[in-house]
């Protein structure tokens, strides 16, 4: 079942849709069964899993290679996996890079596209998204570490409304919570 969202959020970009549809770690949801996931989830506490996801995000930031920009600071979140919400959870870390000229962001986005495969990521989607501005977007998957990344290069388009930025969302596969962990209310 898909949660209801405000009409402005219903128009999801093709890359975000690909993140949900194209990647095995996300399309299968989280399940008790290794057969359903294709891997055995690592047993890890929620805070440690968040730290790992932030570390993966830091690697993505380093691949972009823009040190003089500003970043948003939302922190990493966690959610129970649908298939086994009492035992399995995934983490996510959305953030943005801004405060530098659009041309510098374009070069950083190109570095990310080039660096991901060198670091063991498989790019599963790349190109203009379906937004009015046709922002360049990529989605990549790390089967080894069970993470996915979606990045969008937002430069001012026809509407002239956006400030130049790179928006990044890192999502983990499922982790198994240690025995006795209550996953109700994690965020």
Short mmCIF file of C-alpha atoms in Angstrom, two decimals:
data_model
loop_
_atom_site.label_atom_id
_atom_site.label_comp_id
_atom_site.label_asym_id
_atom_site.label_seq_id
_atom_site.Cartn_x
_atom_site.Cartn_y
_atom_site.Cartn_z
CA UNK A 1 0.00 0.00 0.00
CA UNK A 2 1.36 3.40 -0.98
CA UNK A 3 1.04 6.20 1.55
CA UNK A 4 -0.96 9.23 0.48
CA UNK A 5 1.12 12.29 -0.21
CA UNK A 6 0.32 15.91 -0.93
CA UNK A 7 -0.23 16.54 -4.64
CA UNK A 8 3.11 18.34 -4.98
CA UNK A 9 4.94 15.26 -3.77
CA UNK A 10 3.04 12.87 -6.04
CA UNK A 11 5.04 14.01 -9.00
CA UNK A 12 8.15 12.01 -8.29
CA UNK A 13 11.09 12.16 -10.62
CA UNK A 14 11.96 9.20 -12.80
CA UNK A 15 15.19 8.62 -10.84
CA UNK A 16 13.42 8.34 -7.50
CA UNK A 17 10.94 5.95 -9.10
CA UNK A 18 13.88 3.95 -10.45
CA UNK A 19 15.38 3.91 -6.98
CA UNK A 20 12.24 2.24 -5.70
CA UNK A 21 11.53 0.02 -8.71
CA UNK A 22 14.91 -0.90 -10.16
CA UNK A 23 16.94 -1.85 -7.14
CA UNK A 24 16.54 -5.29 -5.64
CA UNK A 25 17.31 -4.13 -2.13
CA UNK A 26 14.39 -1.75 -2.27
CA UNK A 27 11.86 -3.49 -4.51
CA UNK A 28 11.75 -6.65 -2.45
CA UNK A 29 11.22 -4.74 0.76
CA UNK A 30 12.70 -6.23 3.88
CA UNK A 31 11.93 -9.81 4.70
CA UNK A 32 12.92 -12.45 7.20
CA UNK A 33 13.92 -14.69 4.34
CA UNK A 34 17.34 -14.49 2.76
CA UNK A 35 15.69 -15.81 -0.42
CA UNK A 36 13.45 -12.75 -0.57
CA UNK A 37 16.29 -10.28 0.03
CA UNK A 38 19.05 -12.09 -1.80
CA UNK A 39 21.33 -11.63 1.22
CA UNK A 40 21.36 -12.22 4.95
CA UNK A 41 20.76 -8.91 6.76
CA UNK A 42 23.55 -7.82 9.07
CA UNK A 43 22.55 -7.66 12.73
CA UNK A 44 23.19 -4.10 13.83
CA UNK A 45 21.77 -1.59 16.29
CA UNK A 46 19.80 1.32 14.86
CA UNK A 47 22.36 3.98 15.85
CA UNK A 48 25.26 1.99 14.40
CA UNK A 49 23.29 1.49 11.16
CA UNK A 50 22.66 5.24 10.98
CA UNK A 51 26.40 5.86 11.43
CA UNK A 52 27.19 3.45 8.58
CA UNK A 53 24.72 5.20 6.32
CA UNK A 54 26.23 8.59 7.14
CA UNK A 55 29.67 7.11 6.35
CA UNK A 56 28.38 5.99 2.93
CA UNK A 57 26.96 9.51 2.43
CA UNK A 58 30.38 10.95 3.29
CA UNK A 59 31.93 8.76 0.59
CA UNK A 60 29.40 10.13 -1.92
CA UNK A 61 30.23 13.69 -0.80
CA UNK A 62 33.94 12.97 -1.30
CA UNK A 63 33.27 11.61 -4.81
CA UNK A 64 31.49 14.86 -5.72
CA UNK A 65 34.62 16.68 -4.58
CA UNK A 66 33.18 20.12 -3.76
CA UNK A 67 34.64 21.16 -0.42
CA UNK A 68 33.65 24.84 -0.45
CA UNK A 69 29.88 24.29 -0.75
CA UNK A 70 27.29 24.22 2.01
CA UNK A 71 25.37 21.09 2.96
CA UNK A 72 22.02 20.51 4.57
CA UNK A 73 22.15 18.71 7.92
CA UNK A 74 19.05 16.51 8.25
CA UNK A 75 20.83 13.50 9.79
CA UNK A 76 20.15 9.84 9.05
CA UNK A 77 16.76 8.28 9.67
CA UNK A 78 15.55 4.71 10.09
CA UNK A 79 12.30 2.92 9.27
CA UNK A 80 11.07 -0.62 9.89
CA UNK A 81 11.08 -2.78 6.77
CA UNK A 82 7.55 -3.62 5.60
CA UNK A 83 7.94 -7.40 5.43
CA UNK A 84 9.17 -7.84 9.01
CA UNK A 85 8.75 -4.54 10.89
CA UNK A 86 9.43 -6.15 14.27
CA UNK A 87 12.96 -7.29 13.36
CA UNK A 88 14.22 -5.56 10.20
CA UNK A 89 14.81 -1.90 9.42
CA UNK A 90 16.52 0.25 6.82
CA UNK A 91 18.23 3.62 7.03
CA UNK A 92 18.28 6.69 4.83
CA UNK A 93 20.30 9.89 4.66
CA UNK A 94 19.01 12.70 2.44
CA UNK A 95 21.12 15.82 2.04
CA UNK A 96 21.89 18.62 -0.37
CA UNK A 97 24.99 20.46 -1.53
CA UNK A 98 24.56 24.13 -2.49
CA UNK A 99 26.17 27.56 -2.27
CA UNK A 100 28.50 27.21 -5.26
CA UNK A 101 27.99 28.18 -8.91
CA UNK A 102 26.00 25.84 -11.16
CA UNK A 103 29.07 25.07 -13.29
CA UNK A 104 30.95 23.81 -10.23
CA UNK A 105 27.98 21.61 -9.31
CA UNK A 106 27.91 20.21 -12.86
CA UNK A 107 31.59 19.26 -12.61
CA UNK A 108 30.97 17.66 -9.19
CA UNK A 109 28.03 15.67 -10.57
CA UNK A 110 30.22 14.46 -13.46
CA UNK A 111 32.89 13.38 -10.95
CA UNK A 112 30.25 11.45 -9.00
CA UNK A 113 29.09 9.64 -12.15
CA UNK A 114 32.69 8.75 -13.00
CA UNK A 115 33.68 7.74 -9.44
CA UNK A 116 30.73 5.53 -8.50
CA UNK A 117 31.68 2.58 -10.78
CA UNK A 118 35.32 2.91 -9.68
CA UNK A 119 34.12 2.46 -6.08
CA UNK A 120 32.02 -0.65 -6.84
CA UNK A 121 28.66 1.01 -7.52
CA UNK A 122 26.54 0.14 -10.54
CA UNK A 123 24.73 3.06 -12.19
CA UNK A 124 21.24 1.78 -13.00
CA UNK A 125 19.69 5.04 -14.21
CA UNK A 126 21.20 8.22 -15.63
CA UNK A 127 19.71 11.10 -17.57
CA UNK A 128 17.25 13.98 -17.44
CA UNK A 129 14.35 13.39 -15.08
CA UNK A 130 10.69 14.15 -15.71
CA UNK A 131 10.63 17.43 -13.77
CA UNK A 132 9.77 20.65 -15.61
CA UNK A 133 13.46 21.58 -15.44
CA UNK A 134 14.61 18.15 -16.75
CA UNK A 135 17.24 17.94 -14.02
CA UNK A 136 20.05 15.47 -14.54
CA UNK A 137 19.64 12.50 -12.20
CA UNK A 138 21.42 9.26 -11.43
CA UNK A 139 20.62 6.20 -9.39
CA UNK A 140 23.31 3.70 -8.40
CA UNK A 141 23.36 0.49 -6.44
CA UNK A 142 26.04 -1.14 -4.29
CA UNK A 143 25.12 -4.81 -4.07
CA UNK A 144 28.19 -5.56 -1.97
CA UNK A 145 27.19 -3.15 0.79
CA UNK A 146 23.41 -3.15 0.13
CA UNK A 147 23.05 0.59 -0.39
CA UNK A 148 21.49 2.69 -3.12
CA UNK A 149 22.07 6.34 -3.95
CA UNK A 150 19.93 8.75 -5.93
CA UNK A 151 21.46 12.11 -6.86
CA UNK A 152 19.85 14.98 -8.71
CA UNK A 153 21.65 17.97 -10.21
CA UNK A 154 19.29 20.91 -9.80
CA UNK A 155 20.33 23.95 -11.76
CA UNK A 156 17.96 26.80 -12.52
CA UNK A 157 15.80 25.74 -15.42
CA UNK A 158 13.03 27.34 -17.41
CA UNK A 159 11.02 28.26 -14.33
CA UNK A 160 14.02 29.94 -12.70
CA UNK A 161 12.78 28.90 -9.26
CA UNK A 162 15.50 26.58 -8.05
CA UNK A 163 18.77 27.51 -6.48
CA UNK A 164 21.59 25.39 -7.90
CA UNK A 165 22.22 22.26 -5.81
CA UNK A 166 22.93 18.57 -5.85
CA UNK A 167 20.32 16.62 -3.88
CA UNK A 168 21.41 13.20 -2.59
CA UNK A 169 19.49 10.38 -0.95
CA UNK A 170 21.37 7.33 0.37
CA UNK A 171 19.22 4.34 1.35
CA UNK A 172 20.36 1.09 2.95
CA UNK A 173 19.08 -2.39 2.48
CA UNK A 174 17.60 -4.07 5.53
CA UNK A 175 19.45 -4.59 8.79
CA UNK A 176 18.33 -7.02 11.48
CA UNK A 177 17.87 -5.35 14.86
CA UNK A 178 19.54 -7.07 17.82
CA UNK A 179 17.22 -9.32 19.80
CA UNK A 180 15.06 -7.33 22.18
CA UNK A 181 15.19 -4.10 20.14
CA UNK A 182 11.86 -2.30 19.89
CA UNK A 183 11.53 -0.82 16.40
CA UNK A 184 8.24 0.93 17.16
CA UNK A 185 8.67 4.64 16.80
CA UNK A 186 12.12 4.69 15.17
CA UNK A 187 12.62 7.57 12.81
#
